[in-house]
XYZ file of C-alpha atoms in Angstrom:
168
model
C 0.949 -67.532 27.269
C -1.563 -67.571 24.450
C -4.204 -66.198 26.834
C -1.921 -63.265 27.847
C -1.298 -62.471 24.182
C -5.052 -62.453 23.475
C -5.696 -60.228 26.509
C -2.966 -57.817 25.360
C -4.512 -57.728 21.887
C -8.001 -56.971 23.266
C -6.623 -54.336 25.657
C -4.788 -52.646 22.754
C -7.900 -52.822 20.547
C -10.075 -51.344 23.309
C -7.571 -48.533 23.851
C -7.545 -47.631 20.156
C -11.365 -47.619 20.041
C -11.594 -45.395 23.141
C -8.969 -42.973 21.817
C -10.701 -42.685 18.432
C -14.071 -42.314 20.092
C -12.753 -39.523 22.257
C -11.409 -37.649 19.234
C -14.767 -37.856 17.477
C -16.482 -36.228 20.427
C -14.400 -33.092 20.019
C -15.953 -30.958 17.318
C -13.818 -28.679 15.202
C -14.171 -25.055 16.249
C -14.221 -22.214 13.788
C -12.016 -19.269 14.592
C -14.110 -16.145 14.897
C -12.231 -12.954 14.026
C -13.339 -10.020 16.079
C -12.588 -7.391 13.469
C -11.855 -7.686 9.762
C -8.301 -6.688 8.908
C -8.245 -3.408 7.014
C -5.466 -1.125 5.929
C -5.334 1.973 8.134
C -6.151 5.338 6.639
C -3.164 6.809 4.841
C -2.070 9.864 6.879
C -0.405 11.261 3.747
C -3.534 11.162 1.648
C -5.205 14.485 1.013
C -8.944 14.969 0.909
C -10.285 16.257 -2.404
C -11.547 19.484 -0.809
C -8.133 20.380 0.682
C -6.159 22.894 -1.356
C -2.654 22.108 -2.524
C -0.015 24.047 -0.522
C 1.396 27.067 -2.407
C 4.972 25.884 -1.890
C 4.129 22.565 -3.636
C 3.326 24.386 -6.885
C 5.859 27.236 -6.562
C 8.811 25.448 -8.178
C 8.806 23.849 -11.582
C 9.796 20.245 -11.974
C 9.014 16.700 -13.020
C 8.158 13.446 -11.316
C 9.024 10.008 -12.633
C 6.507 7.376 -11.598
C 6.629 3.609 -11.980
C 3.477 1.519 -12.317
C 3.568 -2.200 -11.504
C 0.853 -4.582 -12.614
C 1.139 -7.092 -9.778
C -0.185 -10.180 -11.574
C 2.131 -9.897 -14.578
C 5.030 -7.801 -13.145
C 4.564 -5.487 -16.139
C 6.246 -2.103 -15.472
C 5.227 1.211 -17.007
C 7.342 4.346 -16.512
C 5.683 7.760 -16.659
C 7.278 11.187 -16.442
C 5.030 14.151 -15.708
C 5.734 17.856 -15.468
C 4.103 19.712 -12.598
C 0.488 20.450 -13.536
C 0.371 17.853 -16.327
C -1.705 14.693 -16.572
C -1.359 11.362 -18.342
C -3.302 8.173 -18.987
C -1.573 4.932 -18.006
C -3.144 1.491 -18.479
C -6.690 2.728 -17.817
C -5.639 5.080 -15.006
C -5.581 8.887 -15.175
C -2.914 10.656 -13.113
C -2.271 14.354 -12.459
C 0.832 15.809 -10.836
C -0.403 18.463 -8.389
C 2.721 19.334 -6.406
C 6.351 18.560 -5.602
C 8.423 18.595 -2.422
C 12.160 18.118 -2.027
C 11.833 17.098 1.627
C 8.309 16.439 2.805
C 7.469 16.052 6.468
C 4.261 16.242 8.461
C 3.910 18.338 11.601
C 0.598 18.770 13.428
C -1.311 17.464 10.379
C 0.382 20.090 8.196
C 2.597 19.201 5.249
C 5.926 21.055 5.186
C 8.696 21.159 2.590
C 11.742 20.941 4.842
C 15.163 21.411 3.235
C 16.740 19.498 6.147
C 14.790 16.325 5.333
C 15.739 14.081 2.406
C 12.300 12.813 1.456
C 11.371 13.790 -2.125
C 7.640 13.519 -2.724
C 5.013 14.147 -5.373
C 1.402 15.086 -4.751
C -0.742 13.143 -7.218
C -4.364 12.546 -8.041
C -5.090 9.113 -9.489
C -8.488 8.273 -10.942
C -10.111 5.459 -12.861
C -13.390 5.621 -14.711
C -13.838 9.263 -13.696
C -13.650 8.444 -9.974
C -10.735 9.665 -7.836
C -9.145 6.599 -6.232
C -6.155 8.253 -4.537
C -5.194 11.859 -3.909
C -2.087 12.259 -1.818
C 1.680 12.156 -1.518
C 3.970 9.511 -2.984
C 7.424 9.304 -1.406
C 10.638 8.353 -3.134
C 12.180 6.951 0.059
C 9.155 4.966 1.279
C 7.333 3.751 -1.840
C 5.756 0.712 -0.192
C 4.208 2.560 2.753
C 1.834 5.048 1.177
C -0.017 5.529 -2.061
C -2.573 3.839 -4.248
C -4.172 0.815 -2.568
C -5.300 -1.380 -5.457
C -5.231 -5.193 -5.605
C -3.908 -5.222 -9.175
C -1.660 -2.139 -9.409
C 1.062 -0.440 -7.369
C 2.489 2.966 -8.239
C 5.541 4.575 -6.699
C 7.706 7.632 -7.111
C 11.085 6.865 -8.658
C 12.309 10.440 -8.320
C 11.688 14.127 -8.850
C 13.614 16.834 -10.658
C 13.203 20.408 -9.477
C 14.122 23.417 -11.603
C 14.702 26.939 -10.430
C 11.822 29.295 -11.041
C 12.244 31.509 -14.061
C 13.316 35.033 -13.095
C 11.157 37.831 -14.315
C 12.775 41.032 -15.427
C 11.193 44.160 -14.240
């Protein structure tokens, strides 16, 4: 009986050694990513050479923007009139245009009264360099806009006023 117990012990010990030895032979493999993950180009961004649509500047109004400093959750509210600019926490922002219902058709921006999608066309710069020039949407604030690791800006809402009538 003692001999069977010793044989069982040696068989168990040999099995453990073989299993551990087999694990050591397998080398850890590094995962190779084929492509780095990058945010896609924002289809609602506007190139600096593209002119602002006439309809976007035709009506007078304001845009209320909210800035979030991601690391501290510090919020800054800014209200701009169309054509005005402001400095916020080291950023410079200009309000270039407003839309009560923005939609895109064939790469053209349209202000569609049948669409509830208020938007503001802004130009955001830092240190004299334009970082973002494009549309911010009230309904989809997380989808488009400034792509910065420390700050997020979104459109809280717009207020449109009727154009002043000229007497003639």
